[in-house]
Short mmCIF file of C-alpha atoms in Angstrom, two decimals:
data_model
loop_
_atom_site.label_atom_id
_atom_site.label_comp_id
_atom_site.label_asym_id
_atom_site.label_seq_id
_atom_site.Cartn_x
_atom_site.Cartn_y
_atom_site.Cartn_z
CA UNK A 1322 -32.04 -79.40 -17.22
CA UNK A 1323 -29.79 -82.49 -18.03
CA UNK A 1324 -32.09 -83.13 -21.13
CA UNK A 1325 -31.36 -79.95 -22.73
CA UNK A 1326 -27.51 -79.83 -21.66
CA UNK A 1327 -27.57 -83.04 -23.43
CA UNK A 1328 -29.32 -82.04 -26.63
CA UNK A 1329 -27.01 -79.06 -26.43
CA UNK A 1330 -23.97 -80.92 -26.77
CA UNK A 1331 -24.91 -83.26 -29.16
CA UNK A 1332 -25.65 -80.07 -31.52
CA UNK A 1333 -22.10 -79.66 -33.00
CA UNK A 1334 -20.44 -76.67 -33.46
CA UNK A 1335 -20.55 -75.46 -37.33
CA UNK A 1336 -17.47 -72.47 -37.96
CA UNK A 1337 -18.56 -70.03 -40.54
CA UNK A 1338 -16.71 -70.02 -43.96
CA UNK A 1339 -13.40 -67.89 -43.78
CA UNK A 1340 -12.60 -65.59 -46.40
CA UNK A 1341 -10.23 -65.50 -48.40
CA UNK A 1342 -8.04 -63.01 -47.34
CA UNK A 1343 -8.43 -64.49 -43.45
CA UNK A 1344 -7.27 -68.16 -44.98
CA UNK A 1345 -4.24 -65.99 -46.47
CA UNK A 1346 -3.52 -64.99 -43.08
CA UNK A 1347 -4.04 -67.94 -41.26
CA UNK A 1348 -1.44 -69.48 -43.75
CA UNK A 1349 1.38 -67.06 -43.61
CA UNK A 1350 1.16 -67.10 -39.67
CA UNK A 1351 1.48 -71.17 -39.45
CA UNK A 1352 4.08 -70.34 -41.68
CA UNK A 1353 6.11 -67.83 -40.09
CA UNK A 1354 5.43 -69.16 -36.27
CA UNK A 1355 6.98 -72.52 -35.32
CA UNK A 1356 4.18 -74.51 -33.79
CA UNK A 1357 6.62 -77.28 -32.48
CA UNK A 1358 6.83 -76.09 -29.07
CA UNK A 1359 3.62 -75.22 -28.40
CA UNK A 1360 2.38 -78.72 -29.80
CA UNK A 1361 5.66 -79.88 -27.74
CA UNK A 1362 4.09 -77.82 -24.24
CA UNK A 1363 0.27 -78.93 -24.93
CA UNK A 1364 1.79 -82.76 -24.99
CA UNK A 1365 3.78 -82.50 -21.85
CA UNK A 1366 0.55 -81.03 -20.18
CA UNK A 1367 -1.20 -83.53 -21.05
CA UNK A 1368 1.01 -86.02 -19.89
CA UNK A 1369 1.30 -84.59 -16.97
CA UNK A 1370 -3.00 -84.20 -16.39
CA UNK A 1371 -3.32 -87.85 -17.61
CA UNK A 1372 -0.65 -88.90 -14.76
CA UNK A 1373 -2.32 -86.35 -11.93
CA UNK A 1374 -6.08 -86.75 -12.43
CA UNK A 1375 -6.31 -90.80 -13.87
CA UNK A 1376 -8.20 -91.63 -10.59
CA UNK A 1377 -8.99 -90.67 -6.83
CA UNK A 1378 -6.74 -93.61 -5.70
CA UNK A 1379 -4.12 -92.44 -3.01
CA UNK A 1380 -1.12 -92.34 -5.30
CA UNK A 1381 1.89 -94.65 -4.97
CA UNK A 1382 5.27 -93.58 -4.49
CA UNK A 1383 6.26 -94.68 -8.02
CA UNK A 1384 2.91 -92.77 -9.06
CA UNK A 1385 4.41 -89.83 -7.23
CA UNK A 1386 7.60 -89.76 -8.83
CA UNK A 1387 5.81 -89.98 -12.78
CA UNK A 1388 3.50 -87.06 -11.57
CA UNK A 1389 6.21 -84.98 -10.38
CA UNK A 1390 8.71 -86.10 -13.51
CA UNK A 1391 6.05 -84.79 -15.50
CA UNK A 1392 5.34 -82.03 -13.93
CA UNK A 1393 9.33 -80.64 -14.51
CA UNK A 1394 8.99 -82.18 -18.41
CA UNK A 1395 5.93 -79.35 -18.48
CA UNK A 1396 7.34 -76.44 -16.40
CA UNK A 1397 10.76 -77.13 -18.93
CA UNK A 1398 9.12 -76.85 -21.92
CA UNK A 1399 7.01 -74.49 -20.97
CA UNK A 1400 9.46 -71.92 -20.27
CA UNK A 1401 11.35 -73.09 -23.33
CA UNK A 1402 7.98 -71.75 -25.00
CA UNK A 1403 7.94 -68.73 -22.88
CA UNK A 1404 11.32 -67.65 -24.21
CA UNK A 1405 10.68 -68.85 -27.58
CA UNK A 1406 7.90 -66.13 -27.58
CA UNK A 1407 10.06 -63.31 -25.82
CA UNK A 1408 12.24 -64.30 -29.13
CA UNK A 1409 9.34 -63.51 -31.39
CA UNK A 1410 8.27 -60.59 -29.34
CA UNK A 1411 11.65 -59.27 -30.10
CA UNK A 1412 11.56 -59.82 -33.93
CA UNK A 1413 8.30 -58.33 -33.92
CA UNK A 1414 9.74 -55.11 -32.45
CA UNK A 1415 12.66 -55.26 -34.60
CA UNK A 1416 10.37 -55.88 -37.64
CA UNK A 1417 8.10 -52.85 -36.24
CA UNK A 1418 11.73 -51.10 -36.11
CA UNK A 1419 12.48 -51.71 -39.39
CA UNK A 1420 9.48 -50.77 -40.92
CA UNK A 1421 9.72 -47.69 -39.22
CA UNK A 1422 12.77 -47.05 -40.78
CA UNK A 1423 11.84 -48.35 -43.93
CA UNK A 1424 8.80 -45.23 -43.76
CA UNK A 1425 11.51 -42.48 -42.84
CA UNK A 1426 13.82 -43.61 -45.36
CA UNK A 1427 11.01 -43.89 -48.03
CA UNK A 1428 10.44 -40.65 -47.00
CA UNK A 1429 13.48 -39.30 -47.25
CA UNK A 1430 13.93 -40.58 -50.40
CA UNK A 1431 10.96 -39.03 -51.70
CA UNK A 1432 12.41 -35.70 -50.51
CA UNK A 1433 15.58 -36.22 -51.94
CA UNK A 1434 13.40 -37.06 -55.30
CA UNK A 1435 11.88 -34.04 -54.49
CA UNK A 1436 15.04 -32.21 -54.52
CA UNK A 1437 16.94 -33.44 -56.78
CA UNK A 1438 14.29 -32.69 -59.65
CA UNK A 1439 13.73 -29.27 -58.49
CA UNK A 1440 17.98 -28.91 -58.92
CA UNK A 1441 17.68 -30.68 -62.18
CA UNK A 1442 15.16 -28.32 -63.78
CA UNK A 1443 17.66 -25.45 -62.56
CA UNK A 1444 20.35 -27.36 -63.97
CA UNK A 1445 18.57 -27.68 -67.22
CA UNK A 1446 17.48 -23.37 -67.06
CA UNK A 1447 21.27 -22.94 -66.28
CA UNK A 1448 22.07 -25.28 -69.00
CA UNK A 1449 19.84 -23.21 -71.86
CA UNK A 1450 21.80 -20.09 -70.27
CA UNK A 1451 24.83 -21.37 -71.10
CA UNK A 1452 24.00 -22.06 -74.40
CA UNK A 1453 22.86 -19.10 -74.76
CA UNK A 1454 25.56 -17.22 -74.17
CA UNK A 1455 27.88 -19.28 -75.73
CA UNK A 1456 26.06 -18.95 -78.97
CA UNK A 1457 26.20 -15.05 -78.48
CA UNK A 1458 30.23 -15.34 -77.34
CA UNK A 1459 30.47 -16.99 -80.98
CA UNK A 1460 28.49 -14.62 -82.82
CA UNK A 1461 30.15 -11.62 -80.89
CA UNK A 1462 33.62 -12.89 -81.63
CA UNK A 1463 32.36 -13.63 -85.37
CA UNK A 1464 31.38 -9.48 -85.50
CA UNK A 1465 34.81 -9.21 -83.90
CA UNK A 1466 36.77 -10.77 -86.24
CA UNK A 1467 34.72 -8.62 -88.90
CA UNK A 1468 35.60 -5.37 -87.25
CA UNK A 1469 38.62 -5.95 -86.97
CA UNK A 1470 38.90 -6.65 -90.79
CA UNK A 1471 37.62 -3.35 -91.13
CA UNK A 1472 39.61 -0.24 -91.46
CA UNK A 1473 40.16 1.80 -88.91
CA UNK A 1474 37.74 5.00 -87.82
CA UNK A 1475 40.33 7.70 -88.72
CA UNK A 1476 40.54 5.92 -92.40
CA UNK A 1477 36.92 5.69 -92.60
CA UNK A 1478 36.82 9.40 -91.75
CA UNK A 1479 39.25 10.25 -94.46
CA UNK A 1480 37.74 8.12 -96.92
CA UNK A 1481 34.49 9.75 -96.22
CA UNK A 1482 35.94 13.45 -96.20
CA UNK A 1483 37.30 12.31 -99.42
CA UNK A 1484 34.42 11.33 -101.32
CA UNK A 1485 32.37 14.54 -99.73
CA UNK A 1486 35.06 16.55 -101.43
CA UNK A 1487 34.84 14.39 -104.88
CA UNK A 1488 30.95 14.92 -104.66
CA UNK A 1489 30.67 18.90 -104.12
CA UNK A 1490 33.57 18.70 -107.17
CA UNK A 1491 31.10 16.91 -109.11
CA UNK A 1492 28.40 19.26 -107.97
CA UNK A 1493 30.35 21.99 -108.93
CA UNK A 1494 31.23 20.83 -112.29
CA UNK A 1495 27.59 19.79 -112.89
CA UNK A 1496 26.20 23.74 -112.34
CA UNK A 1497 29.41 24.62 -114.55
CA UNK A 1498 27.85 22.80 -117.40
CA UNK A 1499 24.08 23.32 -116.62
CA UNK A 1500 24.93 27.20 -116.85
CA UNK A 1501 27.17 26.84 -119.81
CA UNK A 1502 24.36 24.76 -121.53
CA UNK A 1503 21.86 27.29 -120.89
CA UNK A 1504 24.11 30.26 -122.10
CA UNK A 1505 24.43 28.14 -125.54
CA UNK A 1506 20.91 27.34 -125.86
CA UNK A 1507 20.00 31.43 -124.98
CA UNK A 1508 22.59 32.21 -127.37
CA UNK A 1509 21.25 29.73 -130.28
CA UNK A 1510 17.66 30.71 -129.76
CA UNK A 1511 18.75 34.32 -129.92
CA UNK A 1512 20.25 33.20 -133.58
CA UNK A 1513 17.39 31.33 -134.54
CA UNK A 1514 15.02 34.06 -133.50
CA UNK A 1515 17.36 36.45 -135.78
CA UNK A 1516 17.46 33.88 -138.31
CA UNK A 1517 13.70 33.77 -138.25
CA UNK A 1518 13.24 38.02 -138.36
CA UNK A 1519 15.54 38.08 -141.38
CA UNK A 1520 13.59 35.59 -143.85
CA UNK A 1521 10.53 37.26 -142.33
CA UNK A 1522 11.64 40.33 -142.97
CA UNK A 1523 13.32 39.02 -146.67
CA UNK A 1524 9.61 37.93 -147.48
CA UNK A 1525 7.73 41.01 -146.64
CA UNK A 1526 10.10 42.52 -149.07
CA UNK A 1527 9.92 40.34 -152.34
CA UNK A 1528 5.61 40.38 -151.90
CA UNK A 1529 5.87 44.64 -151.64
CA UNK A 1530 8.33 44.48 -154.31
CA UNK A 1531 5.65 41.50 -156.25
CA UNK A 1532 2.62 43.40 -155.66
CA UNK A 1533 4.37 46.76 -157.02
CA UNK A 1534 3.77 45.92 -160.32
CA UNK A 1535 0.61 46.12 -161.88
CA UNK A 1536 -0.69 43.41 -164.07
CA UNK A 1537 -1.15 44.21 -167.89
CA UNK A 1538 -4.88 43.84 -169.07
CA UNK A 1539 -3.63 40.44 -170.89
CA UNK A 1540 -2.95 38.73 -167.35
CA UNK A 1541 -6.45 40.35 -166.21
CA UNK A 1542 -7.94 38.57 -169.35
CA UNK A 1543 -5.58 35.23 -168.79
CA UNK A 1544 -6.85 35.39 -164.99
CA UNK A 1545 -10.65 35.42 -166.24
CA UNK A 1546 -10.16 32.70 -168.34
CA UNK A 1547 -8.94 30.61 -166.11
CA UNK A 1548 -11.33 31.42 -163.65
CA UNK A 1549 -13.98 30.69 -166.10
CA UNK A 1550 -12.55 27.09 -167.45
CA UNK A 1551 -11.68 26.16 -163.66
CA UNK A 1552 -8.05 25.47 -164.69
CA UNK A 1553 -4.67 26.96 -163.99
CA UNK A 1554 -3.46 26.88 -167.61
CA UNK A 1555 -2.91 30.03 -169.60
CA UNK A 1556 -4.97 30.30 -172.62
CA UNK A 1557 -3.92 33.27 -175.16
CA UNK A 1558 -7.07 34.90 -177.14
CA UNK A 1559 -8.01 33.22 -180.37
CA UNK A 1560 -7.37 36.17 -182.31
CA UNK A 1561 -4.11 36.69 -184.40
CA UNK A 1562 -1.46 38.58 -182.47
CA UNK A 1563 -2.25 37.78 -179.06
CA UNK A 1564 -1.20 34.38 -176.89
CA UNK A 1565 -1.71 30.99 -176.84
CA UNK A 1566 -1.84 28.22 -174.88
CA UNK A 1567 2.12 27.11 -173.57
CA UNK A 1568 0.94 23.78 -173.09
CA UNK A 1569 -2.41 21.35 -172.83
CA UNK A 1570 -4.48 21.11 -169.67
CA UNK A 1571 -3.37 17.64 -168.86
CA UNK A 1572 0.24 18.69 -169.42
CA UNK A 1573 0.13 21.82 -167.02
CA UNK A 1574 -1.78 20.04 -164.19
CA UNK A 1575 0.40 16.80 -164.79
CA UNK A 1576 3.60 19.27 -164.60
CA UNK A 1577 1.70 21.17 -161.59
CA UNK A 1578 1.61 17.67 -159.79
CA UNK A 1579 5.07 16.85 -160.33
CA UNK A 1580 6.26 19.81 -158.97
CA UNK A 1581 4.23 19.36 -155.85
CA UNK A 1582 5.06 15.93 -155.13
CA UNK A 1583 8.86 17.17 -155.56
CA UNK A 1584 8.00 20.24 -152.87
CA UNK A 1585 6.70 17.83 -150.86
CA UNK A 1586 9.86 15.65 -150.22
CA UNK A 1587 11.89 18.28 -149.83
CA UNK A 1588 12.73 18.98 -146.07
CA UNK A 1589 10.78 21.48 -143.68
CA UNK A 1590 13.15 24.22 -142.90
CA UNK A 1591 13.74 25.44 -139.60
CA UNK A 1592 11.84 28.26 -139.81
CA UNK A 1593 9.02 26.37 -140.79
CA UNK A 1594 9.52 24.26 -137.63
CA UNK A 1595 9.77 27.50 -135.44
CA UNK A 1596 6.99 30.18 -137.08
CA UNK A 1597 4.93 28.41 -139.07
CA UNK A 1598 3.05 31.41 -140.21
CA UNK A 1599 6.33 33.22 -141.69
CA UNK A 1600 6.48 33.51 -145.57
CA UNK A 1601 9.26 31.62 -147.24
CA UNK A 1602 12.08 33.81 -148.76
CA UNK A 1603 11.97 34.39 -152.41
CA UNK A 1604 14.69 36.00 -154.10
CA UNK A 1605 13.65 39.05 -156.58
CA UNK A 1606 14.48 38.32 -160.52
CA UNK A 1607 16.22 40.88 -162.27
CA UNK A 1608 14.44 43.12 -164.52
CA UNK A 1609 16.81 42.80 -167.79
CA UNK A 1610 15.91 39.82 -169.69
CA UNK A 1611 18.46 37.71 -171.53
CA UNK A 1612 17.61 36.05 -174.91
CA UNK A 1613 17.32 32.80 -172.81
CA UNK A 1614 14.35 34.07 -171.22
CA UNK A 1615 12.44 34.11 -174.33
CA UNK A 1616 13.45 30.87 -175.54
CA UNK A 1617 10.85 27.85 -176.13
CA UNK A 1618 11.64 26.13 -173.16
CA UNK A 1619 8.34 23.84 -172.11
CA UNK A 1620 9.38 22.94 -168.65
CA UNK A 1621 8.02 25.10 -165.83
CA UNK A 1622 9.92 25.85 -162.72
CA UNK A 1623 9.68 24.17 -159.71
CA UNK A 1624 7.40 25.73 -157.19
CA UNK A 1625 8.33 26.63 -154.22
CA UNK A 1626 6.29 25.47 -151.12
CA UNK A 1627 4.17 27.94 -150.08
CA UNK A 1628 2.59 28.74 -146.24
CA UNK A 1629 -1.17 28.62 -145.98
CA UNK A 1630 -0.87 32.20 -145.23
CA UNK A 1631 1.09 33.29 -148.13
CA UNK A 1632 -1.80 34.85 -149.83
CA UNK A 1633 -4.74 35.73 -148.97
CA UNK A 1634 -6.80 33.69 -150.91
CA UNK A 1635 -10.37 33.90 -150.62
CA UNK A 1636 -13.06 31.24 -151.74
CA UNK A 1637 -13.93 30.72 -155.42
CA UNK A 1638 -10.75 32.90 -156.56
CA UNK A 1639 -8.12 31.82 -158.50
CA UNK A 1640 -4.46 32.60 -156.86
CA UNK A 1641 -2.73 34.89 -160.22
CA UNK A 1642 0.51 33.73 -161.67
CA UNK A 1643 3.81 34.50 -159.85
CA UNK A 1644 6.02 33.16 -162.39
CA UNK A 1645 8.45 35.95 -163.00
CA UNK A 1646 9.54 34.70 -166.36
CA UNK A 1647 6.06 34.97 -167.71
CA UNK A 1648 5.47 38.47 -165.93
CA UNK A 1649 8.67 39.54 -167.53
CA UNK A 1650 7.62 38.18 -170.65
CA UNK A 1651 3.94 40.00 -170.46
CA UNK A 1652 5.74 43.41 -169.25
CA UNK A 1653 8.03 43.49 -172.75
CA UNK A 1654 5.09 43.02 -174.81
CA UNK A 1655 2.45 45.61 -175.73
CA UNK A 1656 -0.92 45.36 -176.19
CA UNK A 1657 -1.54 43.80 -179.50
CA UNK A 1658 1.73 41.99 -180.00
CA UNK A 1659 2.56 38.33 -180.10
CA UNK A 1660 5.39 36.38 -179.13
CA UNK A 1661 7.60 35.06 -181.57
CA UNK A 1662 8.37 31.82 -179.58
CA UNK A 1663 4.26 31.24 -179.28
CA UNK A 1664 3.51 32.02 -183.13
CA UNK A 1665 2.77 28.69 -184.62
CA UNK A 1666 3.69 30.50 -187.91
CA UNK A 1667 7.35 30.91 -186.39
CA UNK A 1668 10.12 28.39 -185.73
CA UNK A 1669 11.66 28.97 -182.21
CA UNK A 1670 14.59 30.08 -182.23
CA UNK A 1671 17.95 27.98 -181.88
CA UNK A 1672 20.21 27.60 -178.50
CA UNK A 1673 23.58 28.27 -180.99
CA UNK A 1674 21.76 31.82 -182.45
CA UNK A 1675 20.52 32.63 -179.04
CA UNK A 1676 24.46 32.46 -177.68
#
């Protein structure tokens, strides 16, 4: 038993390896607690067990008085330690105090946090409100001041009766006019219409009053000439006494183009316009010739322009002469006879013996 007791103890003790937090808190505990007094009480005790239990000698009475002098030194500096740790006992509770303060104040902080958000987002709502309706305040007084630069409702009411009265006036004098404008157009088509009956019914009259007279067998033989040369000139029979030629072929059809190039420009009338079909109006010649008539005069009148349904034309006929001068001419003579102004035996006659 005393071997291994012995081998025990001369095994030393090996402390495991603190960590690092533990050596942190070793650290700030030598440094917060004051190890003075307890190094101060552990030195007085020994003192004191060093003086008590050196040896089993009865002890003198100067041993006596060390022992007990040491044994006050202890029991005063161990109560000295005592109260130093009532004194950190109390800090500690005042620290644990604190702290527990220090939580309800954190705490109540946080809920004031808390609060004070939650009024500062209502603040900021209220705020856009508030904005809001100032910005409508400053519109609505900007309408105001408009409205009030307006007239007033009775003036807008009279300006308005006003104007209704100025547009049924209008009205009014617009149906006026429409109806007068209509009576004058009724009234001019009624005149035109006449207008239109009267050369119709002045045309009807000068072809009955054409057509009454019948052609002498000279213009019968004049028309089948032409129709057999295919040209509108008038040839006279090659035999003495009867007619000739008035002019050549190219003279006659150069004439004949003349004339209708000079019908041509002439203006449409109105009639024309309005019935197309409706004859032209051709006044009637009078049947007394004058000398004049018979004179040599070469140029032929100027045609008037006919309607396509002027005669009734068929095709492969030749349309017969309506030249009154010529008809005139033909009527006077008899069958047999010449004209003196034709005779290429004859001079015609002079303007000064014809007056």
């Amino acid at each position: 038993m005393q071997e291994t007791s012995s081998s025990a103890s001369d095994v030393t003790y090996v402390a495991p390896p603190l960590l690092p937090q533990q050596e942190d808190a070793i650290i700030h505990t030598r440094i917060t607690n004051d190890e003075k007094a307890l190094r101060r009480v552990t030195k007085k005790f020994h003192a004191y067990t060093s003086v008590a239990y050196t040896s089993a000698l009865p002890p003198s009475p100067s041993t006596s008085s060390s022992v007990d002098d040491a044994r006050e030194a202890f029991l005063v500096e161990l109560a000295s330690f005592h109260l130093s740790l009532k004194k950190s006992l109390m800090v500690c509770e005042a620290e644990a105090r604190q702290v527990e303060e220090y939580q309800k104040e954190k705490e109540r902080i946080a809920a004031e946090h808390a609060l004070l958000k939650s009024q500062i987002e209502e603040l900021k709502s209220s705020l856009e409100y508030a904005q809001i309706q100032r910005k409508r305040k400053i519109e609505y007084d900007a309408i105001a001041e408009k409205v009030n630069t307006l007239p007033s409702r009775l003036e807008l009411i009279r300006s308005i009766d006003s104007l209704e009265e100025d547009m049924a006036a209008i009205r009014t004098e617009h149906d006026n006019q429409v109806r007068t404008l209509q009576a004058q157009k009724t009234a001019l088509d009624s005149v035109i219409s006449d207008l239109s009956l009267l050369r119709i019914m002045g045309k009807e009259d000068s072809t009955e009053d054409s057509r009454s007279v019948t052609p002498l067998p000279e213009i019968q033989i004049m028309e089948e000439d032409v129709e057999m040369n295919g040209s509108h000139s008038e040839r006279t029979r090659e035999e003495p006494g009867e007619l000739k030629e008035d002019k050549e072929m190219g003279e006659v059809n150069e004439d004949n183009d003349a004339a209708d190039d000079d019908a041509e420009s002439v203006d449409e009338p109105l009639s024309k316009i309005l019935n197309p079909g409706a004859m032209p109006f051709v006044p009637l010649q009078s049947r007394t010739a004058t000398p004049a008539t018979h004179s040599n005069t070469r140029t032929p009148p100027a045609s008037t322009p006919r309607a396509p349904s002027e005669d009734d034309i068929e095709m492969g006929e030749v349309a017969e002469d309506r030249d009154p001068k010529r008809l005139k001419v033909v009527e006077d003579r008899e069958e047999g006879e010449a004209s003196d102004a034709d005779s290429p035996l004859t001079a015609p006659p002079d303007d000064d013996d014809d007056d």
